[in-house]
Coordinates of C-alpha atoms in Angstrom, one line a residue:
Chain A
M1 CA 110.5 291.4 200.9
T2 CA 108.0 294.2 201.1
T3 CA 109.5 296.0 204.1
N4 CA 112.7 297.9 203.9
L5 CA 115.6 297.1 206.2
H6 CA 116.3 300.7 207.4
E7 CA 112.7 301.6 207.9
P8 CA 112.4 303.2 211.3
A9 CA 111.0 301.0 214.0
R10 CA 107.2 301.5 214.0
R11 CA 104.9 299.7 216.4
V12 CA 102.1 298.8 213.9
P13 CA 103.6 299.0 210.5
D14 CA 101.2 296.8 208.5
P15 CA 97.9 294.9 208.9
I16 CA 99.7 291.6 209.5
A17 CA 101.9 293.0 212.3
G18 CA 98.9 294.9 213.5
S19 CA 97.0 291.8 214.2
R20 CA 99.8 290.5 216.3
P21 CA 98.7 291.5 219.8
T22 CA 95.4 289.7 219.6
S23 CA 96.9 286.4 218.2
S24 CA 99.8 286.4 220.7
R25 CA 97.5 287.2 223.6
L26 CA 95.4 284.2 222.5
R27 CA 98.5 282.1 222.3
R28 CA 99.8 283.2 225.7
A29 CA 96.4 282.4 227.2
S30 CA 96.2 279.1 225.5
V31 CA 99.3 277.5 226.9
P32 CA 98.1 277.4 230.5
A33 CA 94.7 276.4 229.2
V34 CA 96.2 273.4 227.3
I35 CA 98.3 272.4 230.4
L36 CA 95.2 272.6 232.5
L37 CA 93.2 270.5 230.1
A38 CA 96.0 268.0 229.9
S39 CA 96.1 267.8 233.7
V40 CA 92.4 267.1 233.9
G41 CA 93.0 264.4 231.3
L42 CA 95.7 263.0 233.5
L43 CA 93.5 262.9 236.7
T44 CA 90.7 261.3 234.7
S45 CA 93.2 258.7 233.4
I46 CA 94.4 257.9 236.9
I47 CA 90.9 257.3 238.2
A48 CA 89.7 255.5 235.0
A49 CA 92.7 253.2 234.8
S50 CA 92.1 252.2 238.4
L51 CA 88.7 250.8 237.3
F52 CA 90.3 248.2 235.0
G53 CA 91.4 244.8 236.4
S54 CA 90.4 241.2 236.8
A55 CA 87.9 241.9 239.6
N56 CA 84.9 243.8 238.4
I57 CA 84.4 246.7 240.8
D58 CA 81.8 249.5 240.4
H59 CA 83.4 252.8 239.3
L60 CA 81.8 254.8 242.2
D61 CA 83.2 252.2 244.6
V62 CA 86.7 252.8 243.2
V63 CA 86.3 256.6 243.4
S64 CA 85.0 256.3 247.0
T65 CA 87.9 254.0 248.1
I66 CA 90.5 256.4 246.7
M67 CA 88.8 259.4 248.3
R68 CA 88.6 257.7 251.6
H69 CA 92.4 257.0 251.5
I70 CA 93.4 260.5 250.6
G71 CA 91.3 262.1 253.4
L72 CA 88.1 262.9 251.4
G73 CA 86.1 260.1 253.0
E74 CA 83.3 262.5 254.1
L75 CA 82.5 263.2 250.4
A76 CA 82.7 259.6 249.2
P77 CA 79.4 258.7 247.4
N78 CA 79.5 254.9 248.3
P79 CA 80.0 253.1 251.6
P80 CA 83.3 251.4 252.4
L81 CA 84.2 248.1 250.5
P82 CA 85.1 244.8 252.1
R83 CA 88.8 244.9 253.2
L84 CA 90.0 242.6 250.4
L85 CA 88.5 244.8 247.6
D86 CA 89.7 247.9 249.4
A87 CA 93.2 246.5 249.4
L88 CA 93.0 245.5 245.8
I89 CA 92.3 249.1 244.8
W90 CA 94.4 251.0 247.2
E91 CA 97.4 248.6 247.7
S92 CA 97.6 247.2 244.2
R93 CA 95.9 249.1 241.4
F94 CA 96.2 252.7 242.5
P95 CA 99.9 252.7 243.3
R96 CA 100.6 251.0 240.0
V97 CA 98.7 253.6 238.1
L98 CA 100.4 256.3 240.0
L99 CA 103.8 254.8 239.3
S100 CA 103.0 254.5 235.6
A101 CA 102.1 258.2 235.6
F102 CA 105.4 259.3 237.2
V103 CA 107.6 256.9 235.2
G104 CA 105.9 258.1 232.0
A105 CA 106.4 261.8 233.0
A106 CA 110.0 261.2 234.0
L107 CA 110.9 259.4 230.8
A108 CA 109.2 262.0 228.6
V109 CA 110.8 265.0 230.3
S110 CA 114.2 263.3 230.4
G111 CA 114.0 262.7 226.7
A112 CA 112.9 266.3 226.0
V113 CA 115.8 267.7 228.0
L114 CA 118.5 265.5 226.5
Q115 CA 117.3 266.1 223.0
A116 CA 117.7 269.9 223.7
I117 CA 121.1 269.9 225.4
T118 CA 122.7 267.4 222.9
R119 CA 120.8 269.0 220.0
N120 CA 120.1 265.4 218.9
P121 CA 116.5 264.4 217.9
L122 CA 117.4 260.7 218.6
A123 CA 118.4 261.4 222.2
D124 CA 116.3 259.4 224.7
P125 CA 116.5 259.0 228.5
Y126 CA 118.9 256.1 228.2
L127 CA 121.5 258.1 226.2
L128 CA 123.8 258.7 229.1
G129 CA 124.1 255.0 230.0
V130 CA 121.8 255.2 233.1
S131 CA 119.7 252.2 232.1
S132 CA 122.7 250.0 231.3
G133 CA 124.2 250.9 234.7
A134 CA 120.8 250.1 236.3
S135 CA 120.8 246.6 234.7
T136 CA 124.3 245.9 236.0
G137 CA 123.2 247.1 239.4
A138 CA 120.1 244.8 239.3
V139 CA 122.0 241.7 238.3
A140 CA 124.8 242.4 240.7
V141 CA 122.2 242.5 243.5
I142 CA 120.2 239.5 242.4
L143 CA 122.8 237.1 241.1
L144 CA 125.9 238.1 243.0
G145 CA 124.2 239.1 246.2
I146 CA 126.1 242.4 246.3
G147 CA 124.6 244.9 248.8
G148 CA 123.6 242.5 251.5
G149 CA 120.0 241.9 250.6
I150 CA 119.0 245.2 249.1
S151 CA 116.2 245.1 246.6
L152 CA 116.6 244.8 242.8
S153 CA 115.2 248.4 242.6
T154 CA 117.8 249.8 245.0
G155 CA 120.6 248.0 243.2
A156 CA 119.3 249.3 239.8
F157 CA 119.0 252.9 241.1
V158 CA 122.6 252.8 242.5
G159 CA 123.9 251.2 239.3
G160 CA 122.3 253.9 237.2
L161 CA 123.9 256.6 239.2
V162 CA 127.3 254.9 239.1
A163 CA 127.1 254.7 235.3
F164 CA 126.3 258.4 235.2
G165 CA 129.2 259.2 237.5
L166 CA 131.5 257.3 235.2
L167 CA 130.1 259.4 232.3
L168 CA 130.9 262.6 234.1
V169 CA 134.4 261.5 234.9
L170 CA 135.0 260.5 231.3
L171 CA 133.7 263.9 230.2
G172 CA 136.1 265.6 232.6
G173 CA 133.1 267.2 234.4
G174 CA 131.5 268.1 231.1
R175 CA 133.2 271.5 231.0
V176 CA 134.1 271.8 227.3
A177 CA 132.7 268.6 225.9
S178 CA 130.8 269.0 222.6
P179 CA 127.3 267.5 222.1
T180 CA 128.9 264.8 219.9
R181 CA 131.3 263.9 222.7
V182 CA 128.5 263.6 225.2
V183 CA 126.5 261.3 223.0
L184 CA 129.5 259.1 222.1
T185 CA 130.6 258.9 225.8
G186 CA 127.1 257.8 226.6
V187 CA 127.3 255.0 224.0
L188 CA 130.6 254.0 225.5
V189 CA 129.3 253.8 229.0
S190 CA 126.2 251.9 227.9
Q191 CA 128.2 249.3 226.0
F192 CA 130.6 248.9 228.9
F193 CA 127.9 248.2 231.5
A194 CA 125.9 246.0 229.0
A195 CA 129.1 243.9 228.7
I196 CA 129.4 243.6 232.5
T197 CA 125.7 242.6 232.8
S198 CA 126.1 239.9 230.1
L199 CA 129.2 238.6 231.9
I200 CA 127.5 238.3 235.2
L201 CA 124.5 236.6 233.6
M202 CA 126.8 234.1 231.8
V203 CA 128.8 233.3 234.8
S204 CA 126.2 233.1 237.6
G205 CA 122.8 233.2 236.0
D206 CA 120.4 230.3 236.4
A207 CA 117.2 230.0 234.3
N208 CA 114.9 231.4 237.0
S209 CA 116.8 234.5 238.0
T210 CA 117.7 235.2 234.4
R211 CA 114.0 235.1 233.4
G212 CA 113.0 237.4 236.2
F213 CA 115.7 239.8 235.3
T214 CA 114.8 239.7 231.6
Y215 CA 111.2 240.5 232.5
W216 CA 112.3 243.5 234.5
L217 CA 114.6 244.6 231.8
L218 CA 111.8 244.7 229.2
G219 CA 110.0 247.2 231.3
T220 CA 107.2 246.3 233.6
L221 CA 105.2 248.2 236.3
A222 CA 104.0 245.0 238.0
G223 CA 106.2 245.5 241.0
A224 CA 104.4 248.6 242.2
R225 CA 103.9 248.6 246.1
W226 CA 103.5 251.7 248.2
D227 CA 106.9 251.7 249.9
G228 CA 108.8 251.7 246.6
V229 CA 106.3 253.9 244.8
T230 CA 106.6 256.7 247.4
F231 CA 110.3 256.8 247.0
T232 CA 110.1 256.9 243.2
V233 CA 107.3 259.5 243.2
V234 CA 109.2 261.8 245.6
I235 CA 112.5 261.7 243.5
I236 CA 110.7 262.1 240.2
L237 CA 108.4 264.9 241.4
A238 CA 111.4 266.9 242.9
G239 CA 113.4 266.3 239.7
L240 CA 110.7 267.4 237.4
L241 CA 110.1 270.6 239.4
A242 CA 113.9 271.4 239.4
I243 CA 114.1 270.8 235.7
Q244 CA 111.2 273.2 235.0
F245 CA 113.5 275.8 236.7
F246 CA 115.8 275.5 233.6
A247 CA 113.1 275.7 231.0
S248 CA 114.0 279.2 229.7
S249 CA 117.7 278.3 229.5
L250 CA 116.8 275.3 227.4
D251 CA 115.0 277.5 224.9
A252 CA 118.3 279.5 224.5
F253 CA 119.9 276.2 223.4
T254 CA 117.9 276.3 220.2
F255 CA 120.9 277.5 218.1
G256 CA 123.6 275.7 220.0
W257 CA 125.8 276.1 223.1
D258 CA 127.7 279.2 222.0
S259 CA 124.4 280.9 221.1
A260 CA 123.0 280.1 224.5
A261 CA 126.1 281.5 226.2
A262 CA 125.8 284.7 224.2
L263 CA 122.2 285.0 225.4
G264 CA 123.5 285.0 229.0
V265 CA 123.0 281.4 229.9
N266 CA 125.7 279.8 232.0
V267 CA 126.0 276.8 229.7
T268 CA 128.4 274.7 231.7
A269 CA 126.3 274.9 234.9
V270 CA 123.0 274.4 233.2
R271 CA 124.2 271.4 231.3
I272 CA 125.7 269.7 234.3
W273 CA 122.6 270.4 236.4
L274 CA 120.3 269.0 233.7
M275 CA 122.4 265.9 233.2
V276 CA 122.4 265.3 236.9
L277 CA 118.6 265.8 237.2
T278 CA 117.6 263.8 234.2
S279 CA 119.9 260.9 235.3
L280 CA 118.4 261.0 238.7
I281 CA 114.8 260.8 237.5
T282 CA 115.7 258.3 234.8
A283 CA 117.5 256.1 237.4
A284 CA 114.4 256.3 239.7
A285 CA 112.1 255.3 236.8
V286 CA 114.3 252.5 235.6
A287 CA 114.8 251.2 239.1
A288 CA 111.0 251.0 239.6
S289 CA 110.0 249.6 236.2
G290 CA 113.0 248.6 234.0
A291 CA 113.9 250.3 230.8
I292 CA 110.7 251.2 229.1
G293 CA 111.5 252.3 225.6
F294 CA 110.2 254.9 223.1
V295 CA 108.2 257.0 225.6
G296 CA 111.2 259.4 226.2
L297 CA 112.0 259.5 222.5
L298 CA 108.6 260.0 221.1
V299 CA 106.5 262.1 223.5
P300 CA 108.7 265.2 223.2
H301 CA 108.6 265.0 219.4
A302 CA 104.8 264.6 219.5
V303 CA 104.5 267.7 221.7
R304 CA 106.8 269.7 219.4
I305 CA 104.7 268.6 216.4
L306 CA 101.6 269.7 218.2
G307 CA 103.1 273.2 218.1
S308 CA 104.8 273.7 221.5
P309 CA 108.6 273.8 220.9
M310 CA 109.4 276.2 223.7
H311 CA 110.4 274.4 226.9
R312 CA 108.2 276.4 229.3
S313 CA 105.3 274.5 227.8
L314 CA 107.1 271.6 226.2
L315 CA 108.3 270.2 229.5
P316 CA 105.0 270.2 231.4
L317 CA 103.1 269.0 228.4
S318 CA 105.6 266.2 227.8
A319 CA 105.3 265.2 231.4
V320 CA 101.5 265.0 231.3
L321 CA 101.4 263.3 227.9
G322 CA 104.1 260.8 228.9
A323 CA 102.1 260.0 232.1
I324 CA 98.8 259.5 230.3
L325 CA 100.5 257.3 227.6
L326 CA 102.2 255.0 230.1
I327 CA 99.0 254.7 232.3
W328 CA 97.1 253.4 229.4
V329 CA 99.9 251.2 228.0
D330 CA 100.2 249.6 231.4
T331 CA 96.5 249.2 231.8
F332 CA 96.4 247.4 228.5
A333 CA 99.5 245.3 229.5
R334 CA 97.9 244.0 232.7
T335 CA 94.4 243.4 231.4
A336 CA 94.4 242.5 227.7
F337 CA 95.6 238.9 228.2
T338 CA 94.5 238.1 231.7
P339 CA 95.6 236.1 233.6
H340 CA 98.9 236.7 231.7
E341 CA 100.6 240.1 231.8
L342 CA 102.8 241.6 229.1
P343 CA 105.7 243.8 230.0
A344 CA 104.7 247.4 229.3
G345 CA 108.1 247.9 227.5
V346 CA 107.0 245.4 224.8
I347 CA 103.9 247.4 224.1
T348 CA 105.7 250.7 223.9
A349 CA 108.2 249.2 221.5
L350 CA 105.4 247.7 219.4
L351 CA 103.5 251.1 219.3
G352 CA 106.7 253.1 219.3
A353 CA 108.3 251.8 216.1
P354 CA 105.5 252.8 213.7
A355 CA 104.9 256.0 215.7
F356 CA 108.5 256.9 215.3
A357 CA 108.4 256.3 211.6
L358 CA 105.5 258.8 211.5
V359 CA 107.5 261.3 213.5
L360 CA 110.5 261.0 211.2
K361 CA 108.3 261.5 208.2
R362 CA 106.9 264.6 209.8
L363 CA 110.3 266.0 210.8
E364 CA 111.5 265.6 207.2
S365 CA 108.7 267.8 205.8
Chain B
M6 CA 126.8 303.2 222.2
G7 CA 129.3 301.0 223.9
R8 CA 133.0 300.7 223.7
I9 CA 135.0 297.5 223.1
N10 CA 138.6 297.6 224.0
A11 CA 140.8 294.5 223.4
T12 CA 144.4 294.5 224.2
D13 CA 147.2 291.9 223.7
L14 CA 144.8 289.0 223.0
S15 CA 146.4 285.6 222.4
W16 CA 144.9 282.2 222.1
S17 CA 146.3 278.8 221.2
V18 CA 144.9 275.3 220.8
K19 CA 147.2 272.4 221.6
G20 CA 150.3 274.6 221.4
H21 CA 149.3 276.0 218.0
R22 CA 148.9 279.7 218.3
L23 CA 145.8 280.9 216.5
L24 CA 145.8 284.5 217.7
D25 CA 148.8 286.5 218.7
N26 CA 148.9 289.9 220.5
I27 CA 145.7 291.3 219.0
D28 CA 144.7 294.8 219.8
L29 CA 141.2 296.1 218.7
A30 CA 139.1 299.1 219.7
A31 CA 135.6 299.9 218.7
R32 CA 133.5 302.7 220.0
D33 CA 130.8 305.4 219.5
G34 CA 128.5 303.4 217.3
K35 CA 131.1 302.9 214.7
V36 CA 131.3 299.8 212.4
V37 CA 134.7 298.1 212.6
G38 CA 135.4 295.6 209.9
L39 CA 137.4 292.5 210.6
L40 CA 139.1 291.4 207.4
G41 CA 141.5 288.6 206.4
P42 CA 141.6 285.4 204.5
N43 CA 140.0 282.1 205.6
G44 CA 141.7 280.8 208.7
S45 CA 143.2 284.2 209.6
G46 CA 141.5 284.1 213.0
K47 CA 138.4 286.4 212.5
S48 CA 135.8 284.0 214.0
T49 CA 138.2 283.0 216.9
L50 CA 138.8 286.7 217.7
L51 CA 135.0 287.3 217.7
R52 CA 134.6 284.4 220.2
L53 CA 137.2 285.9 222.5
L54 CA 135.5 289.3 222.3
A55 CA 132.2 287.7 223.1
G56 CA 133.7 285.9 226.1
L57 CA 132.8 282.5 224.6
R58 CA 136.4 281.5 224.8
R59 CA 138.9 282.7 227.4
P60 CA 142.1 284.2 226.0
D61 CA 145.5 282.9 227.1
T62 CA 146.7 286.4 227.6
G63 CA 145.2 289.9 227.2
T64 CA 142.0 291.6 228.3
V65 CA 138.7 292.5 226.7
E66 CA 136.9 295.5 228.2
Y67 CA 133.4 296.8 227.7
D68 CA 133.2 300.5 228.7
E69 CA 136.3 300.1 231.0
T70 CA 134.8 297.0 232.7
N71 CA 136.9 293.8 232.3
L72 CA 134.9 291.0 230.5
R73 CA 135.9 288.7 233.4
D74 CA 134.0 290.9 235.9
L75 CA 130.8 290.7 233.9
S76 CA 128.4 287.8 234.4
R77 CA 127.1 286.1 231.2
R78 CA 123.7 287.5 231.8
I79 CA 124.8 291.1 232.4
L80 CA 127.0 290.9 229.4
A81 CA 124.1 289.6 227.2
R82 CA 122.1 292.7 228.1
R83 CA 124.5 294.9 226.3
L84 CA 126.4 292.6 223.8
A85 CA 124.7 290.6 221.1
V86 CA 126.4 288.0 218.9
V87 CA 125.3 287.0 215.4
E88 CA 127.0 283.8 214.5
Q89 CA 127.6 282.3 211.1
D90 CA 125.4 279.5 209.7
V91 CA 123.4 278.6 212.8
T92 CA 120.8 275.8 212.7
A93 CA 117.8 275.2 214.9
H94 CA 117.2 271.7 216.1
N95 CA 113.5 272.2 216.7
H96 CA 110.6 273.8 214.8
V97 CA 110.5 277.3 216.2
S98 CA 108.7 280.2 214.6
V99 CA 110.4 283.3 213.5
R100 CA 108.9 285.3 216.3
Q101 CA 110.0 282.7 218.9
V102 CA 113.6 283.0 217.6
V103 CA 113.4 286.8 218.1
E104 CA 111.9 286.3 221.6
L105 CA 115.1 284.5 222.5
G106 CA 116.7 287.9 222.4
R107 CA 114.8 288.8 225.5
T108 CA 116.3 285.9 227.5
P109 CA 118.8 288.0 229.4
F110 CA 116.0 290.3 230.6
R111 CA 113.5 287.7 231.7
G112 CA 113.0 286.0 235.0
R113 CA 112.8 282.2 234.8
F114 CA 109.1 282.1 235.1
D115 CA 108.2 285.6 233.7
A116 CA 106.0 285.9 230.7
L117 CA 107.0 288.5 228.1
T118 CA 106.0 292.0 229.1
E119 CA 104.4 294.6 226.9
H120 CA 107.8 296.3 226.6
D121 CA 109.3 292.9 225.5
Q122 CA 106.6 292.6 222.8
Q123 CA 107.3 296.1 221.6
V124 CA 111.1 295.5 221.3
I125 CA 110.4 292.3 219.4
D126 CA 108.0 294.0 217.0
A127 CA 110.5 296.8 216.4
A128 CA 113.3 294.3 215.8
L129 CA 111.1 292.3 213.3
S130 CA 110.1 295.3 211.3
R131 CA 113.6 296.7 211.4
V132 CA 115.0 293.8 209.4
G133 CA 111.9 293.6 207.2
I134 CA 110.7 290.2 208.3
A135 CA 107.6 291.2 210.3
D136 CA 105.2 289.6 207.7
K137 CA 106.8 286.2 208.2
Q138 CA 106.9 286.2 212.0
H139 CA 104.5 283.3 212.5
Q140 CA 106.2 281.1 209.9
S141 CA 108.5 278.2 210.9
W142 CA 112.2 279.3 211.0
H143 CA 113.0 276.2 208.8
T144 CA 110.9 277.5 205.9
L145 CA 113.0 280.6 205.5
S146 CA 115.7 281.2 202.9
G147 CA 119.3 281.5 204.0
G148 CA 119.1 285.3 203.7
E149 CA 115.9 285.5 205.7
K150 CA 117.4 283.3 208.5
Q151 CA 120.3 285.6 208.6
R152 CA 118.0 288.6 209.1
V153 CA 116.1 286.8 211.8
Q154 CA 119.3 286.3 213.6
L155 CA 120.0 290.0 213.4
A156 CA 116.5 290.7 214.7
R157 CA 117.1 288.4 217.6
A158 CA 120.3 290.4 218.3
L159 CA 118.4 293.7 218.1
A160 CA 115.8 292.4 220.6
Q161 CA 118.7 292.3 223.1
E162 CA 118.7 296.1 222.8
P163 CA 122.5 295.9 222.6
R164 CA 125.1 298.6 222.9
E165 CA 127.6 296.4 220.9
I166 CA 127.0 293.7 218.3
L167 CA 129.6 291.2 217.0
L168 CA 128.8 289.7 213.6
D169 CA 130.5 286.8 211.9
E170 CA 130.2 287.2 208.1
P171 CA 126.5 288.4 208.3
T172 CA 126.3 289.1 204.6
N173 CA 127.2 285.5 203.6
H174 CA 123.8 284.3 202.4
L175 CA 122.3 287.7 201.5
D176 CA 121.6 288.9 198.0
I177 CA 123.2 292.1 197.0
R178 CA 120.4 294.4 198.1
Y179 CA 120.2 292.9 201.5
Q180 CA 124.0 293.0 201.9
L181 CA 123.9 296.7 201.3
E182 CA 120.9 297.2 203.5
L183 CA 122.2 295.2 206.3
L184 CA 125.5 297.2 206.4
E185 CA 123.6 300.5 206.1
L186 CA 121.4 299.4 208.9
L187 CA 124.4 298.5 211.1
G188 CA 125.8 302.0 210.4
S189 CA 122.5 303.7 211.3
L190 CA 121.9 301.7 214.6
R191 CA 124.0 303.8 217.0
V192 CA 125.3 300.5 218.2
T193 CA 129.0 299.8 218.1
C194 CA 129.7 296.9 215.7
V195 CA 132.6 294.6 215.0
V196 CA 131.8 292.7 211.8
A197 CA 133.9 290.0 210.1
L198 CA 133.6 290.5 206.3
H199 CA 135.0 288.8 203.2
D200 CA 133.9 291.5 200.7
L201 CA 136.5 294.2 200.6
N202 CA 134.3 296.6 198.7
L203 CA 131.6 296.4 201.3
A204 CA 134.2 296.9 204.0
A205 CA 135.6 299.9 202.2
R206 CA 132.2 301.4 201.8
Y207 CA 130.5 300.8 205.1
C208 CA 133.2 300.3 207.8
H209 CA 134.6 303.3 209.6
H210 CA 137.7 301.3 210.6
V211 CA 139.1 298.0 209.4
V212 CA 141.4 295.5 211.1
V213 CA 143.2 293.1 208.8
L214 CA 144.2 289.8 210.3
D215 CA 146.8 287.5 208.8
H216 CA 147.9 284.2 210.4
G217 CA 146.4 285.3 213.7
Q218 CA 148.1 288.7 213.8
V219 CA 147.0 292.2 213.1
F220 CA 148.6 293.0 209.7
A221 CA 147.2 296.5 209.5
A222 CA 144.5 298.6 211.1
G223 CA 143.0 302.0 210.4
P224 CA 140.4 303.7 208.1
P225 CA 139.7 301.7 204.9
E226 CA 141.2 304.4 202.6
T227 CA 144.6 304.1 204.2
V228 CA 144.6 300.3 204.9
L229 CA 143.1 298.8 201.8
T230 CA 146.0 299.3 199.3
A231 CA 146.9 297.1 196.4
E232 CA 150.1 296.1 198.2
L233 CA 148.3 295.0 201.3
I234 CA 145.7 293.0 199.5
R235 CA 148.5 291.3 197.4
S236 CA 150.5 290.3 200.5
V237 CA 147.5 289.3 202.7
Y238 CA 145.1 287.7 200.2
G239 CA 147.6 286.9 197.4
V240 CA 145.5 288.7 194.8
E241 CA 146.4 291.3 192.3
V242 CA 143.9 294.2 192.5
L243 CA 143.2 297.6 191.1
V244 CA 142.3 300.1 193.8
D245 CA 140.6 303.3 192.6
R246 CA 137.6 305.5 193.4
E247 CA 134.2 304.8 191.8
P248 CA 133.2 308.0 190.0
T249 CA 129.9 308.9 191.5
A250 CA 130.3 308.8 195.3
G251 CA 134.1 308.7 195.3
T252 CA 134.3 305.6 197.6
L253 CA 137.1 303.2 197.4
R254 CA 136.7 300.6 194.6
I255 CA 138.6 297.3 194.5
T256 CA 138.7 295.4 191.2
Y257 CA 140.1 291.8 191.4
L258 CA 142.5 291.1 188.6
A259 CA 144.2 287.8 189.2
A260 CA 145.3 285.4 192.0
T261 CA 149.1 285.7 192.3
T262 CA 151.3 282.7 192.9
S263 CA 153.0 284.3 195.9
R264 CA 150.4 282.9 198.2
T265 CA 149.2 279.3 197.7
D266 CA 146.8 278.8 200.6
A267 CA 144.3 281.5 199.7
T268 CA 143.7 281.9 196.1
V269 CA 140.0 282.4 196.2
V270 CA 138.6 285.6 197.8
A271 CA 135.5 287.7 197.9
G272 CA 132.7 285.2 198.7

């Protein structure tokens, strides 16, 4: 309380304020630098994770193979590999690592956005019922044969979007719904679709199909093939770019919806757009890999704790961190107990529970 | 210095009328006090004025422009709102909160300009919080948070400010300083207040609401009489002039039994 309220506005009133320009210039410069650093970490992770696997392949061979396939063959340090090894890297490992990266990014950003618009630190990508709808879609396709031979992923993607559509209808388009109502409607939709899924499993599930479904439900990236991966990557990439467009509006949500509106944000439109976009990328992620838990809940909190609460940097950093995390979780999941694979979702849950306890402790202080 | 002109505003929720035919005018950098017991409709009226709720009937104009013809973003470049008891859900710093005031001026991907930084610096020192600008907002006291909200509002370079009980968490000194500051800003202010003595001293004009209607409006000297305070607040008071400056002084004597739903006043 050293300064007086009705002191005339001066540009450099005291040594502390005087030091401001330097420190904030530093901070402004450091955000792109951190994002750049994180992106380098992500690229390194993508290459490095492609090295791991049951077949032992030299790292320069892996790098050369990837370079050859993305049109940089001229620069490749090593000669081409036999076709089988080439396919192992390019058709199996690389798309899987790429899928992990995009699923991780989608879940982390989706969580960050939903935490901001519902102002609820416990919000995660599955808050709006998308994953429950996806499960229902998956079992409907596999056990009931609905859709005339479409894949589990397609069924899950459609199911996720149907659940979100139901949520929007229940919210009356979301015009005046409060954050609490959005959260509770999400719970309602989730429970409803979970019940339908259980019902289908009880009535027409046999041991085999139930087991396959359960494995997908736990969250696994084992199904990664180029055709599916390309679809997922395109949807998620487009969604992430569109979401970044709303970053500054999300900052204005810091003190709530009315406060955002008073700062000039069209709250109704921004909220609907962000709910649509997060549901789209979440549905794409779940369809490709099941409901992998904790990434979307934890990564945004970790980035905030690391000191980046504003969404212009929070969203890209969450994306990169989520991508790196899921790449390594999946690498561990597919290599730690060869020839057996663990579902990645089991590992995120195992790591996530204690990590979340740490976050909670940190949030309290 | 902007001008707010509200005519014939009504608003109801589920058939229950919360505001009824309200007229309110504020202009020329004057401070208009919005008075009335809890539940009389002060906060609701401020929301209608801010365009956060749409009135059932009536119009709100800013410098002769109907509120409905202004986009949210254009409105936010002239009108700032300081809400009551806001909480942040993430760990923002004081400066980041004040930066939010530049939202209506910034493009989606623009960094803050040198002008933005100057406006933010000025707003921070204007409310006396510049030395805590890098602290987390959550570590501040209630009064400091309130001042940061005001700094955020000033960073919008507003012509009008609406404030909902801004003196709530402030100690006496900052209550006085805040209202003096509002008076010196050359910004037209509408401020909801509980403290009748502060209203008498700092407001150029007061509007007294009771059960969603304007009970009285005018300069504090003519409006704040013992009869009015008895019938609106249900409190016996002594109204006189304090001897040094001669401003209106209201001394609370006792809650009367004529009004049962508002026996405690002056928070």
